CSV table of C-alpha atoms in Angstrom, one decimal:
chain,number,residue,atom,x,y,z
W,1,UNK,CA,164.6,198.6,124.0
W,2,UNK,CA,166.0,197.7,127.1
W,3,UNK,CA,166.7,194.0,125.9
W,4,UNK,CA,170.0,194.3,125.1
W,5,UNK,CA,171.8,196.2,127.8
W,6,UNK,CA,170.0,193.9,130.2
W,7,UNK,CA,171.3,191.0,127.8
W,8,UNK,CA,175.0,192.7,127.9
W,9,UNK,CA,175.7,192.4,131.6
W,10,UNK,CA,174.1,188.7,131.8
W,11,UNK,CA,176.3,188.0,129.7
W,12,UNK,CA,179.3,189.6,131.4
W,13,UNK,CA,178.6,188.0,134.4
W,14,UNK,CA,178.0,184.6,132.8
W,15,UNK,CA,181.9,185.0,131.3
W,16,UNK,CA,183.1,185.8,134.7
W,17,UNK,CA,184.2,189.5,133.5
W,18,UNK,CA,183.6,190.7,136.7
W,19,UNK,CA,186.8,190.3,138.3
W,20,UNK,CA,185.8,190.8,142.3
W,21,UNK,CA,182.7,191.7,144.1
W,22,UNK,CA,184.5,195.2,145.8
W,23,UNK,CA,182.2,197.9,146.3
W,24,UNK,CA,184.7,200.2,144.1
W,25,UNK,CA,184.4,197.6,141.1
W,26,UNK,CA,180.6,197.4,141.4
W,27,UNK,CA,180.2,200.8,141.2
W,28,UNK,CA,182.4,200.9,137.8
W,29,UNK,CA,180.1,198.4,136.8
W,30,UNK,CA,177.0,200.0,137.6
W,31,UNK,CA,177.8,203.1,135.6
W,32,UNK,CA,178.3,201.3,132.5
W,33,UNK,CA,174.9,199.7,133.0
W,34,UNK,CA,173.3,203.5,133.6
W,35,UNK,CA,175.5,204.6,130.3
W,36,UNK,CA,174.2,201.9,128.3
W,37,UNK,CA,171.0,202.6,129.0
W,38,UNK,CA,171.4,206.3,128.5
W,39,UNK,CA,172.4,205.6,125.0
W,40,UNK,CA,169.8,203.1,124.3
W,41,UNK,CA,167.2,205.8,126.1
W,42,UNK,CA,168.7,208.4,123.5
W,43,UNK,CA,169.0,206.0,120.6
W,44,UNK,CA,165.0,205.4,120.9
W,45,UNK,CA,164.6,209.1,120.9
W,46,UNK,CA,166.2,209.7,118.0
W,47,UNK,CA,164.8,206.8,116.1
W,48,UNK,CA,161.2,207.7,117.2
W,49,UNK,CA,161.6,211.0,117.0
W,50,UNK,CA,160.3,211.7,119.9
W,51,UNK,CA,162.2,214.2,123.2
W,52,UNK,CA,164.4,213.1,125.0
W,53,UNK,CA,162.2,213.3,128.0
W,54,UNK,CA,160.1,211.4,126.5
W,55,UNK,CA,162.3,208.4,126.2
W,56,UNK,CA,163.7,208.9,129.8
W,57,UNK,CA,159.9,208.6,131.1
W,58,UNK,CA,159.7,205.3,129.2
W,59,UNK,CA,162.6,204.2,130.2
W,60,UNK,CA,161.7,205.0,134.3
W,61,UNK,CA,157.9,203.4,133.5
W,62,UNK,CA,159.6,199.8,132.8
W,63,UNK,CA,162.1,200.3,135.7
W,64,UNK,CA,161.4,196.8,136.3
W,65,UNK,CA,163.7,196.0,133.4
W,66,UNK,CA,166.6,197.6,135.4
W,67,UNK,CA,166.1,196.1,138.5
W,68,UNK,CA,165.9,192.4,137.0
W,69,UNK,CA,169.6,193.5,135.2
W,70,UNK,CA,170.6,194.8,138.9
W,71,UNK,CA,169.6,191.0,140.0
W,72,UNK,CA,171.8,189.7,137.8
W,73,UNK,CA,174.8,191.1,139.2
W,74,UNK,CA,172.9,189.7,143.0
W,75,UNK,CA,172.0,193.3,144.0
W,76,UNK,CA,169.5,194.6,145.6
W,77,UNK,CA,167.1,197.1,144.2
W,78,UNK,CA,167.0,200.8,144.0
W,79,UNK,CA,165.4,202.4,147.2
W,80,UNK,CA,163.7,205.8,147.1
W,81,UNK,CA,164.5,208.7,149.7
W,82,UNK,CA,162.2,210.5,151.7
W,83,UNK,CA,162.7,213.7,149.7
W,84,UNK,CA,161.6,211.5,146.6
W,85,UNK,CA,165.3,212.0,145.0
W,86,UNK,CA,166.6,207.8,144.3
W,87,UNK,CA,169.8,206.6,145.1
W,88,UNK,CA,171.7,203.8,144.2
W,89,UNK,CA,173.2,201.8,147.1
W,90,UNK,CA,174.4,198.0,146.5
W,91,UNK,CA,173.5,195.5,149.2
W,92,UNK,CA,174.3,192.2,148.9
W,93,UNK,CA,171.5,189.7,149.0
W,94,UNK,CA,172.9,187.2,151.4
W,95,UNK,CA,170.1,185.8,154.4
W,96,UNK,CA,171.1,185.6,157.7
W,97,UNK,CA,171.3,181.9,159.6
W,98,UNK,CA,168.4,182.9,161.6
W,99,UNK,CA,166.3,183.2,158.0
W,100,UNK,CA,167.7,180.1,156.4
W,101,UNK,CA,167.1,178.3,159.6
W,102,UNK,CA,163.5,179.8,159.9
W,103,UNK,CA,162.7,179.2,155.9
W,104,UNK,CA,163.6,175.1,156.5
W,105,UNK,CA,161.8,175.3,159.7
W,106,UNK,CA,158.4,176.3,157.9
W,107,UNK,CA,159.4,174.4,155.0
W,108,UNK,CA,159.5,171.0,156.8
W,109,UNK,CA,156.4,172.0,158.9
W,110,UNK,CA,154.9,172.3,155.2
W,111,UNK,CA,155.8,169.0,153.9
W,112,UNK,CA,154.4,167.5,157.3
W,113,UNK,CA,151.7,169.3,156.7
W,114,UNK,CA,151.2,167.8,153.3
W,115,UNK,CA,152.6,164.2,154.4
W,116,UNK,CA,149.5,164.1,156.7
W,117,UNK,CA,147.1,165.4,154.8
W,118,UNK,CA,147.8,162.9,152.3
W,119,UNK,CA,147.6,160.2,154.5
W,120,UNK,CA,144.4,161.2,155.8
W,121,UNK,CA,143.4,161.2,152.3
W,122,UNK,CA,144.6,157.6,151.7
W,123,UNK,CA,143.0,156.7,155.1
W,124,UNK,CA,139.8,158.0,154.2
W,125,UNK,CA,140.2,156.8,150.6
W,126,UNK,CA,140.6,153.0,152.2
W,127,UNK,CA,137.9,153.5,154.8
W,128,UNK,CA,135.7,154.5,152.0
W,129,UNK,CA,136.6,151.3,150.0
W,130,UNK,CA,135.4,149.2,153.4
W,131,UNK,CA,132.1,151.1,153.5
W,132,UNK,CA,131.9,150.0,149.8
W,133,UNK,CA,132.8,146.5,150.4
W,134,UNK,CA,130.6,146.1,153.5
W,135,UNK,CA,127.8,148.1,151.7
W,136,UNK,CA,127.7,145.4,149.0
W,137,UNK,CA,128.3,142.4,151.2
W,138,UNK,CA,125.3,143.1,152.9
W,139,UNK,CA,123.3,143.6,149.4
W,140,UNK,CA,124.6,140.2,148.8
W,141,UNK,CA,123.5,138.8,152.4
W,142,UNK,CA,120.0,140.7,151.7
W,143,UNK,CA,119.6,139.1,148.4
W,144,UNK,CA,121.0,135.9,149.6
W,145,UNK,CA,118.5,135.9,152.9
W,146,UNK,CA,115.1,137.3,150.4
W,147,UNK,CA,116.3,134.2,147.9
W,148,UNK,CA,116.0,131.8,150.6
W,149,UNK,CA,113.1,133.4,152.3
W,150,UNK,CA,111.7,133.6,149.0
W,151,UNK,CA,112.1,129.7,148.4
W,152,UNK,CA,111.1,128.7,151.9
W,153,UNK,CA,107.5,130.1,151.1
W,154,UNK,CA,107.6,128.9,148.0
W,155,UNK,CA,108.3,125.0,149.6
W,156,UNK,CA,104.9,126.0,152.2
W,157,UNK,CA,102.4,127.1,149.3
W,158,UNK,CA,103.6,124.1,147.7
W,159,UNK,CA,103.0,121.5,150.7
W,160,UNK,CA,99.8,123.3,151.5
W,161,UNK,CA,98.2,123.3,147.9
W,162,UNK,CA,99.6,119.0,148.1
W,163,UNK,CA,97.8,118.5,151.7
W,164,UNK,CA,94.6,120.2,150.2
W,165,UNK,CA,94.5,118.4,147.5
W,166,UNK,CA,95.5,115.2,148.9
W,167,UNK,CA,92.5,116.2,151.6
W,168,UNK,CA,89.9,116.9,148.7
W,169,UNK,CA,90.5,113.5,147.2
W,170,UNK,CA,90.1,111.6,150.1
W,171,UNK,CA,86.9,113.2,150.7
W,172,UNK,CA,85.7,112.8,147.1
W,173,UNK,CA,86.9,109.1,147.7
W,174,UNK,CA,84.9,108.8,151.0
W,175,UNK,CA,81.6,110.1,149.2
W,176,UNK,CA,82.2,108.0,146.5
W,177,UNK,CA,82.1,104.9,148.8
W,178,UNK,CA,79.6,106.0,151.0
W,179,UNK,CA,77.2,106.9,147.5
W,180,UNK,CA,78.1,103.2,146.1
W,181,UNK,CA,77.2,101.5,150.0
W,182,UNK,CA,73.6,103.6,149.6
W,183,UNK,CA,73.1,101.6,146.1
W,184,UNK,CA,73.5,98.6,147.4
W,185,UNK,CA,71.4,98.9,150.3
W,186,UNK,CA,74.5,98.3,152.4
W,187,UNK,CA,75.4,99.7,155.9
W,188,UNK,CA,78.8,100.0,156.4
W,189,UNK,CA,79.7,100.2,160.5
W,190,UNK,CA,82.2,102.5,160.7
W,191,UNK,CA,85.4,102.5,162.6
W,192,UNK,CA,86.3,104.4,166.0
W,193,UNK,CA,88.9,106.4,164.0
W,194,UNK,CA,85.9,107.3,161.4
W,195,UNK,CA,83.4,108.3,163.6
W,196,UNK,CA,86.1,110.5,165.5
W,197,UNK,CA,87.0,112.0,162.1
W,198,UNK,CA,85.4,115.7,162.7
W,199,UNK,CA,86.3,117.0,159.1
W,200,UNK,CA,83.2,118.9,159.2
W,201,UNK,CA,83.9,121.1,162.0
W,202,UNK,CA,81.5,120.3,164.3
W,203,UNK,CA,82.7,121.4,167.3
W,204,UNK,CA,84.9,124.6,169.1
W,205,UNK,CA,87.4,122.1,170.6
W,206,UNK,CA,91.0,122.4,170.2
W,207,UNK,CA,91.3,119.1,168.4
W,208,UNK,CA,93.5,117.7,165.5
W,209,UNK,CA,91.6,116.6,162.5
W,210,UNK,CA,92.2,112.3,162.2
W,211,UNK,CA,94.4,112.2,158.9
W,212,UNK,CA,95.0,108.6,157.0
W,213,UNK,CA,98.9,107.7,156.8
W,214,UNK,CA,99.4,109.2,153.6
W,215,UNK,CA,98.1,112.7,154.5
W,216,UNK,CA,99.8,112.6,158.0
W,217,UNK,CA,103.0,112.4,156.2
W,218,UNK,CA,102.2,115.3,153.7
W,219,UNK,CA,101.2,117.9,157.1
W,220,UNK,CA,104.0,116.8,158.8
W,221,UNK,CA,105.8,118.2,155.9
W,222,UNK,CA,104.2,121.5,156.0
W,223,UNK,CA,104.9,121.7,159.5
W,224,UNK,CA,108.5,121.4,158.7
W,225,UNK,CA,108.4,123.9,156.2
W,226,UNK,CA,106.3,126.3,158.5
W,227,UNK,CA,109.4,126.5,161.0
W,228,UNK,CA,111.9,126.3,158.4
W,229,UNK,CA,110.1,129.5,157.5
W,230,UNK,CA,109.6,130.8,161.3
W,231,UNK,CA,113.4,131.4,161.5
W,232,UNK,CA,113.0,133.8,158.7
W,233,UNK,CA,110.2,135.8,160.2
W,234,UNK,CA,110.1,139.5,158.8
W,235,UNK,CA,108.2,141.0,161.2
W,236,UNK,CA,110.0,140.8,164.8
W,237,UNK,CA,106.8,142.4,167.0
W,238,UNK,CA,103.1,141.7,164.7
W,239,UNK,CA,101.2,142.8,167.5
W,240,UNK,CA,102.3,146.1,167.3
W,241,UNK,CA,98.9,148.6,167.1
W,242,UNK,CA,96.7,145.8,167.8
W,243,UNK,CA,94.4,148.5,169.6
W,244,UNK,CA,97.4,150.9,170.0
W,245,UNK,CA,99.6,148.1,171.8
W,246,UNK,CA,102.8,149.9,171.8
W,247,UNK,CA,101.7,153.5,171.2
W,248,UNK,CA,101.3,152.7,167.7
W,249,UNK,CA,98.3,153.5,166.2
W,250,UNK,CA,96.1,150.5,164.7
W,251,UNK,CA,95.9,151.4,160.7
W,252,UNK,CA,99.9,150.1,161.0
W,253,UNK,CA,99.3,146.9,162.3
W,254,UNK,CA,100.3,144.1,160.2
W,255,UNK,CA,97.6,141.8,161.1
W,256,UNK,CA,95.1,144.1,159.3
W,257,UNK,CA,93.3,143.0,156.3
W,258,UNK,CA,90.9,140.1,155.0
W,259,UNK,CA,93.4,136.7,154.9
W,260,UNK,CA,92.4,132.8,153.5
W,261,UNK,CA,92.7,130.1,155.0
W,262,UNK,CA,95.4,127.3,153.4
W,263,UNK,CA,96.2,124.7,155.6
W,264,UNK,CA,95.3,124.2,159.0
W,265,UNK,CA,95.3,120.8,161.3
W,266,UNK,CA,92.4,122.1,163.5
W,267,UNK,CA,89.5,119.7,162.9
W,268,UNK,CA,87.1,123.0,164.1
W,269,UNK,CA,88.5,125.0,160.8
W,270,UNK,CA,88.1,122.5,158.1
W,271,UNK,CA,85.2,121.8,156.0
W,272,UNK,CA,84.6,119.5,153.4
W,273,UNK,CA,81.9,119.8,150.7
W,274,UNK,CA,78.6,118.9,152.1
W,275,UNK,CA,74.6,119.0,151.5
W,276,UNK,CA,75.2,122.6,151.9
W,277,UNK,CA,77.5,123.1,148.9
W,278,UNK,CA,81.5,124.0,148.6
W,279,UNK,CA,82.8,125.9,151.6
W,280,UNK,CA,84.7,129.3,151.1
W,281,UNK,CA,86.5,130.4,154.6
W,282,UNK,CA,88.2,133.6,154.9
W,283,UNK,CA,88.9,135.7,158.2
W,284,UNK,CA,88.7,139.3,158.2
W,285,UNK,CA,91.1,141.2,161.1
W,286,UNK,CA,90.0,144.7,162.6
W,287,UNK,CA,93.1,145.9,164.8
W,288,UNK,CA,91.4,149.0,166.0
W,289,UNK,CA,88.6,147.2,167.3
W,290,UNK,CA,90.2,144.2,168.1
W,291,UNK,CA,88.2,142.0,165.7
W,292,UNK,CA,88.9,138.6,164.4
W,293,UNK,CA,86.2,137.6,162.3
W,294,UNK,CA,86.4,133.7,161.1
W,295,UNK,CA,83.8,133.3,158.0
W,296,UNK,CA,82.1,130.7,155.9
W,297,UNK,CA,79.7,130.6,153.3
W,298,UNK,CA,78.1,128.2,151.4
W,299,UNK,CA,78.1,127.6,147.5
W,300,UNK,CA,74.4,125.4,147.4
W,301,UNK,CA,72.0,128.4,146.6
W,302,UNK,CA,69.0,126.1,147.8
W,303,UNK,CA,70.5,125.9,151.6
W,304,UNK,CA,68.5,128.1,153.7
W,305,UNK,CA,72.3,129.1,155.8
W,306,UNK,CA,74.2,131.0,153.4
W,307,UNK,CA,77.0,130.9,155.7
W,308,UNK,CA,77.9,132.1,159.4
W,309,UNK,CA,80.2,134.6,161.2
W,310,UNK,CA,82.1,133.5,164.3
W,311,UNK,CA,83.5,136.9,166.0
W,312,UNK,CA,86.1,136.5,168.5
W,313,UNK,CA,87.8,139.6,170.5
W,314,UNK,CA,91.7,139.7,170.1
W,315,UNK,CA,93.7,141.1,173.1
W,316,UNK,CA,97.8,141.1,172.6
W,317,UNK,CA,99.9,139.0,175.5
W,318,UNK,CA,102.6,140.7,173.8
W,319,UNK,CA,105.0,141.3,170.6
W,320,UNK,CA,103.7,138.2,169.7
W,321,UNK,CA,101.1,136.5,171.4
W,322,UNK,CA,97.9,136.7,171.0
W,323,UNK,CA,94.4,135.9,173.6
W,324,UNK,CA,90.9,134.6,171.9
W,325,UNK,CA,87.7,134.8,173.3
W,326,UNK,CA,84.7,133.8,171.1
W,327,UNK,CA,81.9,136.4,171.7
W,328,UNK,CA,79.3,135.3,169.2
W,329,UNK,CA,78.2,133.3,166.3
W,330,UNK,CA,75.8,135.3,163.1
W,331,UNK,CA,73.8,133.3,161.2
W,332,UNK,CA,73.2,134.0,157.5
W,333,UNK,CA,70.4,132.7,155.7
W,334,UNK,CA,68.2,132.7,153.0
W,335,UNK,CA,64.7,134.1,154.3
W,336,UNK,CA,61.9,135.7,152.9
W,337,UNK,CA,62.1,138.0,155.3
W,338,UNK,CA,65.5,138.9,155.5
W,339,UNK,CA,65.6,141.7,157.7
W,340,UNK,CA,63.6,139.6,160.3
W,341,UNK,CA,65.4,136.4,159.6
W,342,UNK,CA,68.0,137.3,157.8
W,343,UNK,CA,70.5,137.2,160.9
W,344,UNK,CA,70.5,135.6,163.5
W,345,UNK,CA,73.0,136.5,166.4
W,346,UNK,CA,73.8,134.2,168.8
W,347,UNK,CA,75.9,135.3,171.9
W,348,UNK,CA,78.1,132.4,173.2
W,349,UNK,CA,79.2,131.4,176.8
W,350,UNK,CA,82.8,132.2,178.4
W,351,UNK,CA,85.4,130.7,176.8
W,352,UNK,CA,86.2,128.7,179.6
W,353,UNK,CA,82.7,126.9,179.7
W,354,UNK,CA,83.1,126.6,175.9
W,355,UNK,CA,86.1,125.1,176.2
W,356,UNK,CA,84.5,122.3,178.8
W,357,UNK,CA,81.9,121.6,176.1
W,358,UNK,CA,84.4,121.0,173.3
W,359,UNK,CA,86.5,118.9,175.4
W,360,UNK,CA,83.6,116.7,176.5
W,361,UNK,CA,81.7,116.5,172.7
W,362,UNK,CA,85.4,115.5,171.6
W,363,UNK,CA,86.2,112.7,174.6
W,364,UNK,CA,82.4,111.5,172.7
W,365,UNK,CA,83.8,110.9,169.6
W,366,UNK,CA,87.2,110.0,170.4
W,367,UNK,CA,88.9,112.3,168.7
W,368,UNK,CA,92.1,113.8,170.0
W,369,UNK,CA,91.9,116.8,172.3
W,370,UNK,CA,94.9,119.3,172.7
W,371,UNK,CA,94.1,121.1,175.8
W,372,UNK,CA,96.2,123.9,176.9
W,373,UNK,CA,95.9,125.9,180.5
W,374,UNK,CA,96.4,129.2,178.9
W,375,UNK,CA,93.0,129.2,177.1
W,376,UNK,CA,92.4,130.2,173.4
W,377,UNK,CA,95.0,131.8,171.8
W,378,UNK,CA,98.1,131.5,169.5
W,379,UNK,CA,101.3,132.8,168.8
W,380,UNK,CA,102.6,134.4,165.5
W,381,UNK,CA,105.3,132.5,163.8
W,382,UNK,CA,105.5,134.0,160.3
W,383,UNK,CA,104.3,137.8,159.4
W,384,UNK,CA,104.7,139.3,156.3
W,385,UNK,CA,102.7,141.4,153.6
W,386,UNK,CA,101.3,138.5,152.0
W,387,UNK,CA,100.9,135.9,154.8
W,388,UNK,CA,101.0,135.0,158.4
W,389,UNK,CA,101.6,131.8,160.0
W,390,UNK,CA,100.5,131.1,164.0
W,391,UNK,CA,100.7,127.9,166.1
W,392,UNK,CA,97.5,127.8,168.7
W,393,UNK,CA,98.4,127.3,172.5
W,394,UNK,CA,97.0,123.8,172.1
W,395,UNK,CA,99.6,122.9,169.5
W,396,UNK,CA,97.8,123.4,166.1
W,397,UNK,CA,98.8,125.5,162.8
W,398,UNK,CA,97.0,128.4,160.7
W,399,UNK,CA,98.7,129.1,157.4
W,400,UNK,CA,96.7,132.4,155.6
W,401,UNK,CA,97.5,134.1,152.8
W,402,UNK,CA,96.2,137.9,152.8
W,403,UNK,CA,93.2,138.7,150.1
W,404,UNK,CA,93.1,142.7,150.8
């Protein structure tokens, strides 16, 4: 209803009808704008049917309509009296400097405001595109180091299964000669390098088994790959728990587990098939005890020594070192009264004085003696889950692959 009176004076001050802004001309103006709606108030009455008062308490109840038309014309609203009674008084609606200076002030604080905010947003956008990027190139390094780590062991089991092999055949080719030399009643002297030759591990001295040309070339090989490996070591302190070194308790030690032997140049580790049978070697590693247990049995079921035990006690010279000292030697055989004869334990001397007797059984056969002054022991090159690599203090190379 109130519409069109509203729409009346926009237009009339869109047409410039209003000829000045005098308070005199305003007020004119301002009762045609309360007659108008008077008449519209009593139009709807009539029309509707409905009193007169009726109407006028519409009319008040969408009061909003009449201050927007008062806008128009850039008054301010009506304001009510204390006694309740309204009355009309034109203001103009014109800020003060101080306002208009105080509005730009707080709107330029605002767009600050909002200029650094997005700028921290950008900045944290980019630094999260860096975290992204350096996320992934180390993904790629990872992947790249676990490819290469991954191919380095895969060039070690390969040299190692080639120098066992390449060691099988030669013995199979040295019994073959020696069975053909029994046939024909001959007695072949053998050589200096021969009878130094202690493939059958007959002794507890540090000594490098005597290789032929051929097979030299193929472990220096796997020595190569063994410290192209070492650089790649995943395991930066082995010894850690090794009978709570560290503070760590044992069950976490990495060295923990039952491991077999593939390649080793220690002539007191390797065995070749004999009147005994095949030889299976293994070692099984106790960390809470301190435990290294080197063992060997024998595949001939008519040899009365199914195998032996060789204990030696561990103590940690560090992350990574390790100190031997061989305690005793357990016979097994095949008795008939096994749990007479079954085992036999035999204690062994220091490791010093055992390490006099291997020296001077070795200088006997002229084989070649790696003596060190720090005793038994080794140091751990290559740790992983699967398998361990360690270099002896006397110069010579364990490569085990873990069973359990």
């Amino acid at each position: 209803m109130l519409q069109w009176p509203i729409a009346v004076v926009a237009h009339v001050k869109r047409r410039g009808l209003i000829p000045s802004r005098r308070p005199s001309d305003l007020r004119k103006l301002h009762g045609l704008v309360a007659a108008v709606v008077l008449l519209c108030v009593s139009l709807g009455s009539l029309r509707s049917e409905q009193p007169l008062s009726h109407a006028w308490a519409s009319c008040t109840q969408n009061v909003g309509a009449i201050i927007a038309g008062r806008a128009l014309l850039g008054r301010t609203p009506l304001s009510s009296s204390a006694s309740g009674r309204s009355e009309s008084k034109l203001r103009p609606l014109r800020a003060t400097p101080s306002d208009t200076n105080k509005q730009e002030q707080e709107a330029r604080e605002q767009l600050l405001e909002a200029k650094e905010a997005w700028e921290q947003l950008m900045e944290a956008n980019e630094a999260k595109e860096q975290l992204l990027e350096a996320e992934e190139a180390k993904e790629q390094l990872q992947e790249a180091n676990n490819n290469n780590n991954k191919r380095a062991k895969e060039q070690l089991l390969e040299a190692c299964e080639s120098f066992k092999q390449k060691q099988e055949a030669m013995w199979d080719a040295m019994d073959e000669e020696e069975k053909a030399d029994k046939l024909s009643g001959k007695k072949k002297k053998k050589t200096e390098k021969e009878q130094s030759s202690l493939l059958e591990a007959e002794s507890f001295a540090a000594q490098r088994v005597e290789l032929s040309d051929e097979l030299a070339l193929i472990r220096n090989e796997t020595i190569e790959a063994i410290q192209r490996l070492a650089e790649m070591n995943p395991t930066a302190r082995p010894n850690l728990g090794w009978r709570g070194y560290g503070g760590v308790d044992p069950s976490s030690n990495a060295l923990n587990g039952t491991w077999k032997l593939l390649f080793t140049d220690a002539a007191d580790a390797t065995f070749k098939k004999g009147r005994r049978g095949a030889a299976t070697t293994f070692q099984e590693i106790d960390a809470a005890k301190g435990w290294f247990v080197n063992a060997v049995d024998f595949s001939d079921p008519a040899s009365k020594l199914r195998g032996f035990r060789v204990f030696v006690e561990g103590e940690s010279a560090g992350d990574k070192e390790m100190l031997l000292s061989f305690r005793k030697v357990r016979l097994l055989r095949r008795s008939r009264f096994p749990r007479l004869f079954g085992e036999i334990n035999i204690p062994l001397p220091s490791p010093k004085f055992l390490r006099t007797i291997g020296r001077v059984f070795a200088r006997v056969k002229g084989g070649e003696v790696n003596p060190s002054d720090r005793g038994a022991g080794f140091e751990l090159l290559y740790v992983d889950k699967d398998l361990r690599v360690h270099r002896t203090f006397d110069g010579l190379y364990f490569v085990q692959r873990r069973l359990a």
